[in-house]
Coordinates of C-alpha atoms in Angstrom, one line a residue:
M1 CA 70.9 -28.5 -127.9
N2 CA 73.3 -30.3 -125.5
D3 CA 76.6 -31.0 -126.9
I4 CA 77.1 -34.7 -126.8
V5 CA 79.2 -37.4 -128.7
I6 CA 77.3 -40.6 -129.0
M7 CA 78.7 -43.9 -129.9
N8 CA 77.1 -47.3 -130.0
S9 CA 78.0 -49.2 -127.1
K10 CA 79.4 -52.9 -127.5
N11 CA 77.3 -54.2 -124.7
K12 CA 74.0 -52.8 -126.0
K13 CA 71.6 -54.5 -128.3
Y14 CA 70.4 -51.5 -130.1
R15 CA 69.5 -47.7 -129.3
V16 CA 66.0 -46.4 -128.9
L17 CA 65.0 -42.7 -128.8
F18 CA 61.8 -41.9 -127.3
L19 CA 60.5 -38.5 -128.8
L20 CA 58.1 -36.5 -126.9
S21 CA 56.4 -33.0 -127.2
N22 CA 54.9 -32.1 -123.7
P23 CA 55.6 -29.6 -121.0
G24 CA 54.1 -31.7 -118.4
V25 CA 54.1 -35.2 -117.0
G26 CA 51.0 -37.4 -117.8
G27 CA 50.3 -40.8 -118.7
T28 CA 52.5 -41.0 -121.7
E29 CA 55.6 -39.5 -119.7
T30 CA 55.0 -41.8 -116.8
F31 CA 54.9 -44.7 -119.0
V32 CA 58.2 -43.6 -120.7
L33 CA 59.9 -43.1 -117.4
S34 CA 58.9 -46.4 -116.2
L35 CA 59.9 -48.4 -119.3
I36 CA 63.4 -47.0 -120.1
P37 CA 65.2 -48.1 -116.9
L38 CA 63.9 -51.7 -117.4
L39 CA 65.0 -51.7 -121.0
A40 CA 68.5 -50.6 -119.9
K41 CA 68.6 -53.7 -117.6
K42 CA 67.8 -55.9 -120.7
G43 CA 70.8 -54.2 -122.7
V44 CA 68.9 -51.6 -124.6
D45 CA 70.3 -48.0 -124.8
A46 CA 67.2 -45.8 -124.5
S47 CA 67.0 -41.9 -124.3
I48 CA 64.4 -39.2 -124.3
L49 CA 64.4 -36.2 -126.5
N50 CA 61.6 -33.7 -125.8
L51 CA 60.7 -31.2 -128.5
W52 CA 59.2 -29.0 -125.6
K53 CA 61.9 -27.0 -123.7
D54 CA 62.0 -26.8 -119.9
S55 CA 59.4 -29.6 -119.5
D56 CA 58.6 -30.8 -116.0
I57 CA 59.8 -34.3 -117.0
R58 CA 63.4 -33.2 -117.3
Q59 CA 64.2 -33.2 -113.6
I60 CA 62.4 -36.6 -113.1
A61 CA 64.5 -38.2 -115.9
N62 CA 67.7 -36.7 -114.4
N63 CA 66.9 -37.9 -110.8
I64 CA 66.8 -41.5 -112.2
D65 CA 69.7 -41.4 -114.7
I66 CA 67.7 -41.5 -117.9
P67 CA 69.5 -39.7 -120.7
Y68 CA 67.4 -36.6 -121.4
Y69 CA 67.7 -34.0 -124.2
E70 CA 65.8 -31.0 -125.4
L71 CA 66.0 -28.9 -128.4
E72 CA 66.7 -25.3 -128.3
G73 CA 64.2 -22.7 -129.4
D74 CA 60.4 -21.9 -128.9
S75 CA 58.8 -25.0 -127.6
R76 CA 55.4 -24.3 -129.5
R77 CA 56.9 -23.7 -133.0
S78 CA 58.7 -25.7 -135.6
N79 CA 61.1 -23.7 -137.8
I80 CA 63.8 -24.7 -140.2
K81 CA 66.7 -24.3 -137.5
K82 CA 64.9 -26.7 -135.1
T83 CA 64.2 -29.2 -137.8
V84 CA 67.9 -29.3 -138.7
Q85 CA 68.7 -29.7 -135.0
L86 CA 66.3 -32.5 -134.8
V87 CA 67.6 -34.2 -138.0
S88 CA 71.1 -33.9 -136.6
F89 CA 70.4 -35.2 -133.3
I90 CA 68.7 -38.3 -134.5
N91 CA 71.5 -39.1 -137.2
E92 CA 74.4 -38.4 -135.0
G93 CA 72.9 -40.6 -132.1
E94 CA 72.7 -43.6 -134.4
Y95 CA 69.6 -44.6 -133.1
D96 CA 68.0 -47.8 -134.5
L97 CA 64.5 -47.1 -133.5
I98 CA 62.4 -43.8 -133.0
Y99 CA 59.4 -44.3 -130.7
L100 CA 56.9 -41.3 -131.5
F101 CA 54.3 -40.0 -129.1
G102 CA 51.7 -37.4 -130.1
L103 CA 50.3 -36.4 -133.6
R104 CA 52.6 -33.3 -133.9
V105 CA 55.6 -35.6 -133.4
N106 CA 54.5 -38.3 -135.6
I107 CA 53.7 -36.0 -138.4
I108 CA 57.1 -34.2 -138.2
L109 CA 59.1 -37.3 -138.2
R110 CA 57.1 -39.1 -140.9
L111 CA 57.8 -35.9 -143.1
L112 CA 61.6 -36.0 -142.3
T113 CA 62.1 -39.6 -143.0
P114 CA 64.1 -38.9 -146.3
F115 CA 66.7 -37.3 -144.3
L116 CA 66.9 -39.8 -141.4
K117 CA 69.4 -42.5 -142.5
N118 CA 67.0 -45.4 -142.8
K119 CA 65.7 -45.1 -139.3
I120 CA 62.7 -47.3 -138.0
L121 CA 59.7 -45.4 -136.6
I122 CA 57.3 -46.8 -134.1
S123 CA 54.2 -44.9 -133.1
G124 CA 52.8 -45.0 -129.6
V125 CA 48.9 -44.4 -129.1
R126 CA 48.1 -43.6 -125.4
G127 CA 44.7 -41.9 -125.8
E128 CA 41.5 -41.6 -127.9
D129 CA 42.3 -38.1 -129.1
D130 CA 38.8 -37.2 -129.6
W131 CA 39.8 -33.6 -130.3
R132 CA 40.9 -34.6 -133.7
K133 CA 39.5 -32.8 -136.8
W134 CA 39.1 -34.3 -140.2
Y135 CA 42.5 -32.8 -141.2
H136 CA 44.2 -34.4 -138.3
V137 CA 42.8 -37.7 -139.2
L138 CA 43.9 -37.3 -142.8
A139 CA 47.5 -36.2 -141.9
D140 CA 48.0 -39.2 -139.9
R141 CA 46.2 -41.6 -142.4
Y142 CA 48.2 -40.4 -145.2
T143 CA 51.8 -40.5 -143.5
Q144 CA 51.4 -43.6 -141.4
H145 CA 52.9 -45.9 -144.2
K146 CA 56.2 -44.3 -142.9
I147 CA 55.7 -46.2 -139.4
S148 CA 56.7 -49.7 -139.0
M149 CA 54.2 -50.5 -136.2
T150 CA 51.6 -48.4 -134.3
V151 CA 51.6 -49.7 -130.5
C152 CA 48.2 -49.3 -128.8
N153 CA 47.7 -49.6 -125.1
C154 CA 44.5 -51.2 -125.2
K155 CA 42.1 -53.0 -127.6
K156 CA 39.6 -50.1 -127.8
L157 CA 42.5 -47.8 -129.2
L158 CA 43.4 -50.5 -131.7
S159 CA 39.8 -50.6 -133.1
L160 CA 39.7 -46.7 -133.1
K161 CA 42.9 -46.5 -135.3
R162 CA 41.6 -49.2 -137.5
N163 CA 38.4 -47.5 -138.2
R164 CA 39.3 -43.7 -137.9
E165 CA 42.8 -43.6 -139.5
K166 CA 42.4 -46.9 -141.5
T167 CA 45.7 -48.2 -140.1
P168 CA 46.4 -51.7 -141.6
L169 CA 45.8 -54.5 -139.1
D170 CA 49.3 -55.9 -139.6
K171 CA 50.8 -52.7 -138.6
L172 CA 48.7 -52.6 -135.0
L173 CA 49.8 -53.9 -131.8
V174 CA 48.3 -53.8 -128.4
I175 CA 50.7 -53.7 -125.5
A176 CA 48.8 -53.0 -122.1
N177 CA 50.4 -50.8 -119.6
G178 CA 52.4 -52.4 -116.8
I179 CA 52.4 -51.2 -113.3
D180 CA 55.4 -51.7 -110.8
I181 CA 53.2 -53.7 -108.2
H182 CA 56.1 -53.3 -105.6
Y183 CA 56.5 -49.7 -105.9
F184 CA 52.8 -49.1 -105.9
S185 CA 52.0 -51.1 -102.9
K186 CA 50.4 -50.1 -99.6
D187 CA 53.1 -52.2 -97.8
Y188 CA 56.0 -50.5 -99.8
K189 CA 56.8 -48.5 -96.4
L190 CA 55.1 -46.8 -93.7
W191 CA 53.3 -43.9 -95.2
P192 CA 52.6 -40.5 -93.4
N193 CA 49.0 -40.5 -91.9
K194 CA 46.1 -38.0 -92.9
T195 CA 47.0 -35.6 -90.3
E196 CA 50.7 -35.4 -91.4
L197 CA 49.4 -34.8 -95.1
N198 CA 46.8 -32.2 -93.8
L199 CA 43.9 -34.4 -95.0
P200 CA 40.5 -34.6 -93.1
E201 CA 40.0 -37.8 -91.1
A202 CA 36.7 -38.5 -93.2
H203 CA 36.8 -40.8 -96.0
T204 CA 38.8 -39.5 -98.9
F205 CA 38.0 -40.2 -102.8
I206 CA 41.0 -39.3 -104.7
T207 CA 41.4 -38.2 -108.4
V208 CA 44.9 -37.9 -110.1
A209 CA 44.5 -36.1 -113.4
G210 CA 45.7 -33.1 -115.3
L211 CA 43.0 -30.2 -115.1
R212 CA 42.1 -30.5 -118.7
E213 CA 38.6 -30.8 -120.3
V214 CA 39.2 -34.3 -121.3
K215 CA 39.6 -35.4 -117.6
G216 CA 36.0 -34.7 -116.6
H217 CA 36.5 -32.7 -113.6
E218 CA 33.3 -30.5 -114.3
F219 CA 31.2 -33.6 -114.8
L220 CA 32.6 -35.0 -111.5
L221 CA 31.8 -31.6 -109.5
E222 CA 28.1 -31.7 -111.0
S223 CA 27.8 -35.4 -109.7
I224 CA 29.2 -34.5 -106.2
A225 CA 26.6 -31.7 -105.9
K226 CA 23.8 -34.0 -107.0
A227 CA 25.0 -36.9 -104.7
K228 CA 24.9 -34.5 -101.9
N229 CA 21.3 -33.6 -102.7
K230 CA 20.5 -37.2 -102.7
G231 CA 22.1 -37.8 -99.2
L232 CA 25.9 -38.5 -99.8
S233 CA 27.2 -38.4 -96.3
S234 CA 29.5 -35.4 -95.3
S235 CA 32.2 -37.6 -94.2
V236 CA 33.2 -38.1 -97.9
N237 CA 35.7 -35.7 -99.1
F238 CA 37.3 -35.4 -102.6
L239 CA 40.9 -34.8 -103.1
W240 CA 42.2 -33.7 -106.5
I241 CA 45.9 -33.9 -107.5
G242 CA 46.9 -32.3 -110.6
S243 CA 47.5 -29.0 -112.5
G244 CA 46.4 -27.5 -115.7
P245 CA 44.5 -24.7 -117.6
L246 CA 41.2 -25.5 -116.0
K247 CA 42.5 -24.5 -112.4
E248 CA 40.7 -21.2 -112.1
K249 CA 37.5 -22.5 -113.8
L250 CA 37.3 -25.4 -111.6
E251 CA 37.8 -23.4 -108.5
E252 CA 35.1 -21.1 -109.5
K253 CA 32.6 -23.8 -110.1
I254 CA 33.4 -25.4 -106.7
E255 CA 32.6 -22.1 -105.1
K256 CA 29.5 -21.8 -107.3
L257 CA 28.2 -25.3 -106.3
S258 CA 29.1 -24.9 -102.7
L259 CA 31.7 -27.6 -102.6
D260 CA 34.5 -25.6 -100.8
D261 CA 34.3 -27.9 -98.0
S262 CA 34.2 -30.9 -99.8
V263 CA 36.6 -30.7 -102.7
K264 CA 40.3 -29.9 -102.2
M265 CA 42.9 -29.3 -105.0
I266 CA 46.4 -29.6 -104.0
G267 CA 48.4 -29.3 -107.3
S268 CA 50.8 -31.8 -108.7
F269 CA 53.4 -34.1 -107.0
G270 CA 56.0 -36.4 -108.2
D271 CA 55.0 -39.1 -105.8
V272 CA 51.4 -39.4 -105.0
R273 CA 51.6 -42.9 -103.2
P274 CA 51.4 -41.2 -99.7
Y275 CA 47.8 -39.8 -101.0
L276 CA 46.7 -43.0 -102.5
A277 CA 47.7 -44.9 -99.2
N278 CA 45.4 -42.4 -97.2
S279 CA 42.5 -42.6 -99.7
E280 CA 39.5 -44.9 -99.5
A281 CA 38.5 -45.0 -103.4
F282 CA 39.8 -43.7 -106.6
I283 CA 37.6 -41.5 -109.0
L284 CA 38.2 -41.4 -112.8
P285 CA 35.7 -39.0 -114.4
S286 CA 37.3 -38.8 -117.8
R287 CA 35.6 -38.0 -121.1
G288 CA 38.5 -40.0 -123.0
E289 CA 41.1 -42.3 -122.1
G290 CA 43.5 -45.1 -123.3
M291 CA 44.4 -47.2 -120.6
P292 CA 44.7 -45.0 -117.5
R293 CA 47.8 -45.5 -115.6
A294 CA 46.7 -43.3 -112.7
M295 CA 43.7 -45.5 -112.0
M296 CA 45.9 -48.6 -112.4
E297 CA 48.4 -47.3 -109.8
A298 CA 45.6 -46.6 -107.6
M299 CA 44.2 -50.1 -108.0
S300 CA 47.7 -51.5 -107.2
M301 CA 47.5 -49.6 -103.9
E302 CA 44.2 -51.5 -103.1
L303 CA 41.7 -48.8 -103.9
P304 CA 38.2 -49.6 -105.3
V305 CA 37.5 -47.4 -108.3
L306 CA 34.6 -45.4 -109.8
C307 CA 35.3 -44.7 -113.5
T308 CA 33.6 -43.9 -116.8
D309 CA 33.2 -46.1 -119.5
V310 CA 35.8 -44.8 -121.8
G311 CA 38.9 -46.1 -123.7
G312 CA 40.2 -49.3 -122.2
V313 CA 38.9 -48.9 -118.9
T314 CA 36.5 -52.0 -119.0
E315 CA 39.5 -53.9 -120.1
I316 CA 40.9 -53.5 -116.7
V317 CA 37.6 -53.0 -114.3
E318 CA 34.7 -55.3 -114.4
N319 CA 31.7 -53.4 -113.2
G320 CA 30.6 -54.6 -109.8
R321 CA 34.1 -56.3 -109.0
E322 CA 37.1 -54.1 -108.7
G323 CA 34.8 -51.0 -109.2
L324 CA 31.7 -49.2 -110.5
V325 CA 31.6 -48.2 -114.2
V326 CA 29.2 -45.4 -115.3
P327 CA 28.8 -43.6 -118.7
Y328 CA 30.6 -40.3 -119.1
G329 CA 28.2 -37.4 -118.7
D330 CA 25.5 -39.3 -116.9
V331 CA 25.3 -37.3 -113.8
D332 CA 22.6 -39.3 -112.2
A333 CA 24.5 -42.7 -112.6
M334 CA 27.7 -41.1 -111.4
S335 CA 26.0 -39.5 -108.3
D336 CA 24.2 -42.7 -107.5
S337 CA 27.4 -44.6 -107.6
L338 CA 29.3 -42.1 -105.4
I339 CA 26.6 -42.9 -102.8
Q340 CA 26.9 -46.8 -103.5
L341 CA 30.6 -46.4 -103.2
S342 CA 30.5 -44.5 -99.8
E343 CA 28.0 -46.8 -98.2
E344 CA 28.7 -50.3 -99.5
W345 CA 32.2 -50.5 -100.8
L346 CA 34.7 -49.1 -98.3
N347 CA 34.6 -52.0 -95.8
G348 CA 34.6 -54.9 -98.3
D349 CA 37.4 -56.8 -100.3
R350 CA 37.1 -54.6 -103.5
G351 CA 40.5 -53.1 -102.9
S352 CA 42.1 -56.5 -102.6
L353 CA 40.3 -57.5 -105.9
A354 CA 41.5 -54.4 -107.8
R355 CA 45.2 -55.0 -106.7
Q356 CA 44.9 -58.7 -107.6
T357 CA 43.8 -57.8 -111.2
I358 CA 46.8 -55.6 -111.6
V359 CA 49.2 -58.2 -110.2
E360 CA 47.7 -61.0 -112.4
K361 CA 47.2 -59.0 -115.7
F362 CA 49.3 -55.8 -115.8
S363 CA 52.6 -56.4 -114.7
L364 CA 55.5 -54.2 -115.5
D365 CA 57.8 -57.1 -116.5
K366 CA 55.1 -58.3 -119.1
M367 CA 54.8 -54.8 -120.7
V368 CA 58.7 -54.7 -121.0
N369 CA 59.0 -58.1 -122.5
E370 CA 56.5 -57.4 -125.0
H371 CA 58.2 -54.4 -126.1
L372 CA 61.6 -56.2 -126.2
I373 CA 59.8 -58.8 -128.6
L374 CA 58.4 -56.0 -130.7
F375 CA 61.9 -54.1 -131.1
N376 CA 63.8 -57.6 -131.8
N377 CA 61.3 -58.5 -134.5
I378 CA 61.2 -55.2 -136.1
I379 CA 65.1 -54.9 -136.3
R380 CA 65.4 -58.4 -137.4
R381 CA 63.0 -58.0 -140.2
K382 CA 64.5 -54.8 -141.2
K383 CA 68.1 -56.3 -141.3
G384 CA 66.9 -59.3 -143.0

């Protein structure tokens, strides 16, 4: 663990530690990276501790001057030595609030509360976690009394926590994702063109998501194949940005469905805006989501969307306005919507409506201010 001496700064309101356990950079990590610099401007001293060593998030955090730390040892296993490191880090850092993400992190910290010098724990819920077994649910349910507040990023997740984990309503709060509408803007700067990005001049439908089962890439491939059989124009190409364990399996399926000329996977990028700026629509085929940031960023870049009716998606997109919404797994509905998107939606004002929704309802300032109110209220209540 990094050798540090941490003191409470006189010009800071309080200290917040964001605790993660992830090797990659997904929606949760992007959320944390966007929130911390703005909290700092409000006088909040915030840092990241990742239980996963050598995570991709480290370089990004360092590049934007976010204090970032990792524990030594095997990232996949918890042991006594690592547990002692964790407790020592938190106590020596004199953190007022610990913001937890992920079931593993939540359970570990809840069990460690007797050793944490009266720390306040907040749990962040970012996705439906439909992989949870009964024992995951019980572990969460019977330790959640250690949490001061559970923050969900959409109403659908609040309802899920209320019904599945039986979280008390007075310990549940919704703070929607906020998007930097200036950073995610077609007018932010002059972007490279399609030729410079090695993209075909045809219409590009982009998907930005980790290559994992929950993100629905196989469902999208089946829908693309069916749409082509129904007459989807050959001028439509699909661009996938992301990495993950399904890469080889998806490559095999692309070849099997003869979609090599239509679907292009280009890996992960720290900045996807040039590709969003050169796309005509955004596709979200997920089986489960919370409030998908990647889709919201695309909307802020004036892209109409085609998405599945999961998580908080319909809290953002009204079917037929900013985009088209279909049931997950309905290949016929998805394939028909791909054709509709390509034939009817690319020359209208849907992209402008998509950006308008983000600007009016999901600003970054709103998200930051709601977190500040939460932090202030919890600390005041604890001290009072």
